[in-house]
Amino acid sequence: MEFTLLAAAATGAAAVWLTNRLRSGRISVDRPTDTIVGAAAAGLLLGRLAAMIGAGVNPVTNPGDILVVRGGVSTGFAALGAITVLAWTHRQALPTALDQLAPAAVAGLAGWHGGCLWRNTCLGEVSDLPWAMASTGTAVTRHPVELYAAAGMLLVAVLASRLATRPWHATGAALAGAGTVRLLTEPLRVSIAGGPVWWYAAAVVVGVAIVFGGQRAMRTIPPGPGSIEITPP
């Protein structure tokens, strides 16, 4: 078993728990940490299946390979699966449930990226900046790109928490913010083929659209008791 990978996942789960703990007075969703972690697990499964199929491996004939998470996970499908599970299980309480869960979900991503410290996978492209870091056994310094991503995700979590009282705003901000952080840090990662930037770009577009949709919904308030509604001829 890859214990460092498990430690990184545990760091993400701990960040989810801590964020929900700090915001407990503003969350009405039952067992929010279990809800987010469960949705993440479902998303991980979908992402792993998508990666296997994309690599030409049949999950039906090779079920044992599903557990080899280190072999690759499609982050786009994983995120899509997790969001779908959250939306479906709380479909009767949208958008309140998603808005309440969004800050902790992004904080969990921050914890996952910060878990690079346990996996020794924080570094990216070569850099001579004062805060650049070097791997053990080499003098070459590199961008601590995963720590950049962790810090960015934490800022997005704070923003989403501040917007949680406005319908759809926290959800949209979390989605757009997470996509933006990954887009900004992607060029600093060491990659042969490049990351799934179109997934991140789509997250930004959809997230911004959700925020604007929520803003429009807030302005469309039905007339209250005693108000006079004027209908044009």
mmCIF file of N, CA, C and O in Angstrom, residues 113 116-117 119-127 131-136 138-148 185 188-191:
data_model
loop_
_atom_site.group_PDB
_atom_site.id
_atom_site.type_symbol
_atom_site.label_atom_id
_atom_site.label_comp_id
_atom_site.label_asym_id
_atom_site.label_seq_id
_atom_site.Cartn_x
_atom_site.Cartn_y
_atom_site.Cartn_z
ATOM 1 N N HIS A 113 -3.376 18.977 -1.782
ATOM 2 C CA HIS A 113 -2.173 19.541 -2.396
ATOM 3 C C HIS A 113 -1.066 19.714 -1.351
ATOM 4 O O HIS A 113 0.107 19.446 -1.644
ATOM 5 N N CYS A 116 1.491 16.986 -0.365
ATOM 6 C CA CYS A 116 2.705 16.709 -1.138
ATOM 7 C C CYS A 116 3.917 16.622 -0.226
ATOM 8 O O CYS A 116 4.926 15.995 -0.573
ATOM 9 N N LEU A 117 3.838 17.245 0.950
ATOM 10 C CA LEU A 117 4.949 17.205 1.894
ATOM 11 C C LEU A 117 5.218 15.778 2.359
ATOM 12 O O LEU A 117 6.369 15.412 2.628
ATOM 13 N N ARG A 119 4.457 13.124 0.539
ATOM 14 C CA ARG A 119 4.772 12.321 -0.647
ATOM 15 C C ARG A 119 6.052 12.764 -1.343
ATOM 16 O O ARG A 119 6.507 12.119 -2.275
ATOM 17 N N ASN A 120 6.612 13.904 -0.899
ATOM 18 C CA ASN A 120 7.810 14.462 -1.529
ATOM 19 C C ASN A 120 7.560 14.759 -3.010
ATOM 20 O O ASN A 120 8.377 14.452 -3.877
ATOM 21 N N THR A 121 6.385 15.372 -3.270
ATOM 22 C CA THR A 121 6.003 15.674 -4.658
ATOM 23 C C THR A 121 5.578 17.138 -4.804
ATOM 24 O O THR A 121 4.736 17.456 -5.636
ATOM 25 N N CYS A 122 6.157 18.018 -4.014
ATOM 26 C CA CYS A 122 5.733 19.415 -4.026
ATOM 27 C C CYS A 122 6.321 20.224 -5.170
ATOM 28 O O CYS A 122 5.774 21.269 -5.529
ATOM 29 N N LEU A 123 7.432 19.768 -5.734
ATOM 30 C CA LEU A 123 8.219 20.629 -6.616
ATOM 31 C C LEU A 123 7.836 20.510 -8.080
ATOM 32 O O LEU A 123 7.384 19.459 -8.542
ATOM 33 N N GLY A 124 8.058 21.625 -8.794
ATOM 34 C CA GLY A 124 7.746 21.685 -10.215
ATOM 35 C C GLY A 124 8.938 22.117 -11.030
ATOM 36 O O GLY A 124 10.025 21.569 -10.901
ATOM 37 N N GLU A 125 8.723 23.138 -11.861
ATOM 38 C CA GLU A 125 9.775 23.597 -12.752
ATOM 39 C C GLU A 125 10.919 24.264 -11.982
ATOM 40 O O GLU A 125 10.750 24.740 -10.858
ATOM 41 N N VAL A 126 12.084 24.320 -12.629
ATOM 42 C CA VAL A 126 13.275 24.918 -12.029
ATOM 43 C C VAL A 126 13.052 26.401 -11.768
ATOM 44 O O VAL A 126 12.441 27.110 -12.581
ATOM 45 N N SER A 127 13.529 26.866 -10.628
ATOM 46 C CA SER A 127 13.370 28.274 -10.249
ATOM 47 C C SER A 127 14.525 28.688 -9.353
ATOM 48 O O SER A 127 15.068 27.879 -8.600
ATOM 49 N N TRP A 131 12.238 31.517 -2.403
ATOM 50 C CA TRP A 131 11.496 30.467 -1.715
ATOM 51 C C TRP A 131 11.507 29.122 -2.453
ATOM 52 O O TRP A 131 10.823 28.185 -2.053
ATOM 53 N N ALA A 132 12.248 29.045 -3.542
ATOM 54 C CA ALA A 132 12.338 27.779 -4.266
ATOM 55 C C ALA A 132 12.971 26.714 -3.374
ATOM 56 O O ALA A 132 13.773 27.019 -2.481
ATOM 57 N N MET A 133 12.627 25.471 -3.624
ATOM 58 C CA MET A 133 13.077 24.359 -2.786
ATOM 59 C C MET A 133 13.825 23.332 -3.637
ATOM 60 O O MET A 133 13.609 23.230 -4.842
ATOM 61 N N ALA A 134 14.699 22.582 -2.989
ATOM 62 C CA ALA A 134 15.469 21.547 -3.681
ATOM 63 C C ALA A 134 15.127 20.186 -3.100
ATOM 64 O O ALA A 134 14.897 20.042 -1.891
ATOM 65 N N SER A 135 15.091 19.186 -3.956
ATOM 66 C CA SER A 135 14.858 17.823 -3.498
ATOM 67 C C SER A 135 16.113 17.307 -2.806
ATOM 68 O O SER A 135 17.226 17.801 -3.024
ATOM 69 N N THR A 136 15.930 16.299 -1.975
ATOM 70 C CA THR A 136 17.056 15.700 -1.275
ATOM 71 C C THR A 136 18.056 15.115 -2.275
ATOM 72 O O THR A 136 17.685 14.394 -3.196
ATOM 73 N N THR A 138 20.038 16.900 -4.352
ATOM 74 C CA THR A 138 20.297 17.743 -5.528
ATOM 75 C C THR A 138 20.312 19.201 -5.109
ATOM 76 O O THR A 138 19.659 19.597 -4.142
ATOM 77 N N ALA A 139 21.084 19.997 -5.845
ATOM 78 C CA ALA A 139 21.183 21.428 -5.559
ATOM 79 C C ALA A 139 20.243 22.242 -6.435
ATOM 80 O O ALA A 139 20.141 23.458 -6.278
ATOM 81 N N VAL A 140 19.549 21.592 -7.352
ATOM 82 C CA VAL A 140 18.629 22.292 -8.250
ATOM 83 C C VAL A 140 17.368 22.688 -7.484
ATOM 84 O O VAL A 140 16.701 21.831 -6.888
ATOM 85 N N THR A 141 17.046 23.958 -7.488
ATOM 86 C CA THR A 141 15.851 24.438 -6.776
ATOM 87 C C THR A 141 14.682 24.577 -7.745
ATOM 88 O O THR A 141 14.861 24.919 -8.914
ATOM 89 N N ARG A 142 13.508 24.324 -7.238
ATOM 90 C CA ARG A 142 12.302 24.322 -8.065
ATOM 91 C C ARG A 142 11.152 25.027 -7.358
ATOM 92 O O ARG A 142 11.157 25.190 -6.136
ATOM 93 N N HIS A 143 10.147 25.402 -8.159
ATOM 94 C CA HIS A 143 8.928 25.991 -7.601
ATOM 95 C C HIS A 143 8.204 24.965 -6.720
ATOM 96 O O HIS A 143 7.969 23.829 -7.159
ATOM 97 N N PRO A 144 7.820 25.328 -5.497
ATOM 98 C CA PRO A 144 6.966 24.439 -4.692
ATOM 99 C C PRO A 144 5.516 24.564 -5.167
ATOM 100 O O PRO A 144 4.644 25.077 -4.464
ATOM 101 N N VAL A 145 5.259 24.093 -6.381
ATOM 102 C CA VAL A 145 4.001 24.370 -7.060
ATOM 103 C C VAL A 145 2.797 23.808 -6.308
ATOM 104 O O VAL A 145 1.715 24.415 -6.296
ATOM 105 N N GLU A 146 2.959 22.666 -5.667
ATOM 106 C CA GLU A 146 1.833 22.091 -4.930
ATOM 107 C C GLU A 146 1.471 22.955 -3.719
ATOM 108 O O GLU A 146 0.296 23.039 -3.336
ATOM 109 N N LEU A 147 2.467 23.577 -3.118
ATOM 110 C CA LEU A 147 2.184 24.485 -1.999
ATOM 111 C C LEU A 147 1.523 25.761 -2.499
ATOM 112 O O LEU A 147 0.688 26.348 -1.810
ATOM 113 N N TYR A 148 1.894 26.205 -3.712
ATOM 114 C CA TYR A 148 1.184 27.329 -4.323
ATOM 115 C C TYR A 148 -0.301 26.982 -4.459
ATOM 116 O O TYR A 148 -1.185 27.785 -4.145
ATOM 117 N N THR A 185 -1.322 27.370 -11.877
ATOM 118 C CA THR A 185 -0.172 26.579 -11.422
ATOM 119 C C THR A 185 0.266 25.520 -12.434
ATOM 120 O O THR A 185 1.376 24.998 -12.320
ATOM 121 N N LEU A 188 3.702 25.580 -14.135
ATOM 122 C CA LEU A 188 4.853 25.376 -13.264
ATOM 123 C C LEU A 188 5.068 23.907 -12.913
ATOM 124 O O LEU A 188 6.027 23.573 -12.215
ATOM 125 N N ARG A 189 4.190 23.039 -13.393
ATOM 126 C CA ARG A 189 4.320 21.613 -13.102
ATOM 127 C C ARG A 189 5.196 20.932 -14.143
ATOM 128 O O ARG A 189 5.198 21.311 -15.315
ATOM 129 N N VAL A 190 5.913 19.926 -13.698
ATOM 130 C CA VAL A 190 6.726 19.129 -14.621
ATOM 131 C C VAL A 190 5.820 18.101 -15.277
ATOM 132 O O VAL A 190 5.288 17.206 -14.623
ATOM 133 N N SER A 191 5.601 18.246 -16.571
ATOM 134 C CA SER A 191 4.685 17.366 -17.280
ATOM 135 C C SER A 191 5.123 17.225 -18.723
ATOM 136 O O SER A 191 5.560 18.202 -19.348
#
